[in-house]
Coordinates of C-alpha atoms and ligand atoms in Angstrom, one line a residue:
X1082 CA 0.0 0.0 0.3
X1083 CA 1.1 3.2 -0.8
X1084 CA 1.8 6.5 1.6
X1085 CA -1.0 8.0 -0.1
X1086 CA -3.4 5.4 0.2
X1087 CA -2.6 4.9 4.0
X1088 CA -3.2 8.3 4.3
X1089 CA -6.7 8.4 2.6
X1090 CA -7.5 5.2 4.6
X1091 CA -7.0 7.2 8.0
X1092 CA -8.9 9.9 6.8
X1093 CA -11.9 7.9 5.6
X1094 CA -11.5 5.9 9.6
X1095 CA -11.4 9.2 10.8
X1096 CA -14.9 10.3 9.6
X1097 CA -16.5 7.0 10.4
X1098 CA -15.4 7.2 14.1
X1099 CA -16.2 11.1 15.2
X1100 CA -19.7 11.2 14.0
X1101 CA -19.9 14.6 14.8
X1102 CA -17.1 15.7 12.2
X1103 CA -19.5 16.7 9.5
X1104 CA -19.9 20.1 11.7
X1105 CA -16.0 21.0 10.5
X1106 CA -17.2 20.4 6.7
X1107 CA -20.2 22.4 7.2
X1108 CA -18.0 25.0 9.2
X1109 CA -15.5 25.3 6.4
X1110 CA -16.2 24.1 3.1
X1111 CA -20.0 24.4 3.3
X1112 CA -19.7 27.6 4.6
X1113 CA -17.9 29.2 2.0
X1114 CA -20.0 27.3 -0.9
X1115 CA -23.2 28.8 0.7
X1116 CA -21.4 32.1 0.4
X1117 CA -20.4 32.0 -2.7
X1118 CA -23.5 30.8 -4.0
X1119 CA -25.8 33.3 -2.0
X1120 CA -27.8 29.8 -1.2
X1121 CA -30.8 30.1 0.8
X1122 CA -30.5 27.3 3.1
X1123 CA -29.7 27.6 6.7
X1124 CA -26.0 26.4 7.7
X1125 CA -26.0 24.1 10.6
X1126 CA -23.7 23.0 13.3
X1127 CA -23.7 19.4 14.9
X1128 CA -22.3 19.3 18.2
X1129 CA -22.0 15.8 19.6
X1130 CA -21.7 15.4 23.3
X1131 CA -19.2 12.4 23.8
X1132 CA -16.9 11.5 26.6
X1133 CA -17.5 14.8 28.1
X1134 CA -16.5 16.8 25.2
X1135 CA -18.3 18.4 22.1
X1136 CA -17.1 16.7 19.1
X1137 CA -14.0 15.8 20.7
X1138 CA -12.2 19.0 20.8
X1139 CA -15.0 21.6 21.7
X1140 CA -14.3 23.3 18.3
X1141 CA -14.6 27.2 18.0
X1142 CA -17.6 28.3 16.0
X1143 CA -17.8 31.2 13.7
X1144 CA -20.9 33.2 12.9
X1145 CA -21.6 36.4 11.1
X1146 CA -23.7 38.9 12.9
X1147 CA -27.7 38.4 12.3
X1148 CA -27.1 35.4 10.3
X1149 CA -28.7 32.6 12.2
X1150 CA -27.0 29.3 12.0
X1151 CA -28.9 26.4 13.0
X1152 CA -27.4 24.2 15.8
X1153 CA -28.1 20.7 16.9
X1154 CA -27.0 19.2 19.8
X1155 CA -26.9 15.5 20.4
X1156 CA -26.0 13.8 23.8
X1157 CA -24.3 10.3 22.7
X1158 CA -22.8 9.9 26.3
X1159 CA -24.4 7.9 29.2
X1160 CA -24.3 10.7 31.4
X1161 CA -26.4 13.9 31.2
X1162 CA -25.1 16.9 29.3
X1163 CA -26.9 20.2 28.3
X1164 CA -25.5 23.3 26.3
X1165 CA -26.1 26.9 27.3
X1166 CA -25.2 30.1 25.8
X1167 CA -25.5 33.1 27.9
X1168 CA -24.8 36.6 27.4
X1169 CA -26.5 39.1 29.7
X1170 CA -25.3 42.0 27.6
X1171 CA -27.7 40.8 25.1
X1172 CA -25.0 40.2 22.6
X1173 CA -26.0 36.7 21.2
X1174 CA -29.4 34.6 21.3
X1175 CA -29.5 32.7 24.5
X1176 CA -29.8 29.0 24.4
X1177 CA -30.3 26.3 27.0
X1178 CA -31.1 22.8 25.5
X1179 CA -32.1 21.6 29.4
X1180 CA -30.8 18.3 30.2
X1181 CA -30.2 15.9 27.8
X1182 CA -29.9 12.1 28.6
X1183 CA -27.9 9.8 26.5
X1184 CA -29.4 9.6 23.0
X1185 CA -31.5 12.7 23.2
X1186 CA -31.0 15.6 21.1
X1187 CA -31.9 19.2 20.7
X1188 CA -32.2 21.6 18.0
X1189 CA -31.6 25.3 18.3
X1190 CA -30.0 28.7 16.5
X1191 CA -27.4 30.5 17.3
X1192 CA -27.7 34.0 16.4
X1193 CA -25.4 36.9 17.4
X1194 CA -26.4 40.3 17.5
X1195 CA -23.2 42.1 18.2
X1196 CA -19.6 41.0 17.0
X1197 CA -17.7 39.6 20.0
X1198 CA -16.7 36.2 21.9
X1199 CA -19.1 34.4 23.4
X1200 CA -19.2 30.8 25.0
X1201 CA -21.2 27.7 24.6
X1202 CA -20.8 25.1 27.5
X1203 CA -22.3 22.4 29.6
X1204 CA -23.2 23.1 33.1
X1205 CA -22.7 19.8 34.4
X1206 CA -19.3 19.7 33.2
X1207 CA -16.8 22.7 33.3
X1208 CA -14.5 21.4 30.7
X1209 CA -17.2 21.1 28.0
X1210 CA -17.3 24.7 26.7
X1211 CA -16.0 26.4 23.4
X1212 CA -16.1 30.0 21.9
X1213 CA -18.5 31.5 19.4
X1214 CA -16.9 34.1 17.5
X1215 CA -19.3 36.7 15.8
X1216 CA -17.6 38.7 13.3
X1217 CA -19.9 41.6 11.0
Ligands
CU207 CU1 -21.8 17.5 30.2

């Protein structure tokens, strides 16, 4: 097997193992494509709670001010998680999935009203938090 084939095999396996990985595709390629085409469909982000992280890395989410992004939160752990976004200054739409048991999911949207850096987090686990960066 050539080195190139090995690399392709590793990439393919990574996609199968990390179910939430399509979110990265949406963040990069799909987002760019939709911007170029001016597509009407709403961009989406999938955050999968697994082993007490979101998508394994608590990825940074980038949004444009006043452009809603669909957010789907899935709990694939045995323990309960939630996802909250809170900003008392009103810079971003607050989100609270309420406690999700294993296997449950919640559909929401990320809508930033002002540029800035916000946070999404699980109220049960201090390590489960990531940034939301909103730009004009
Ligand atoms: Cu949690």
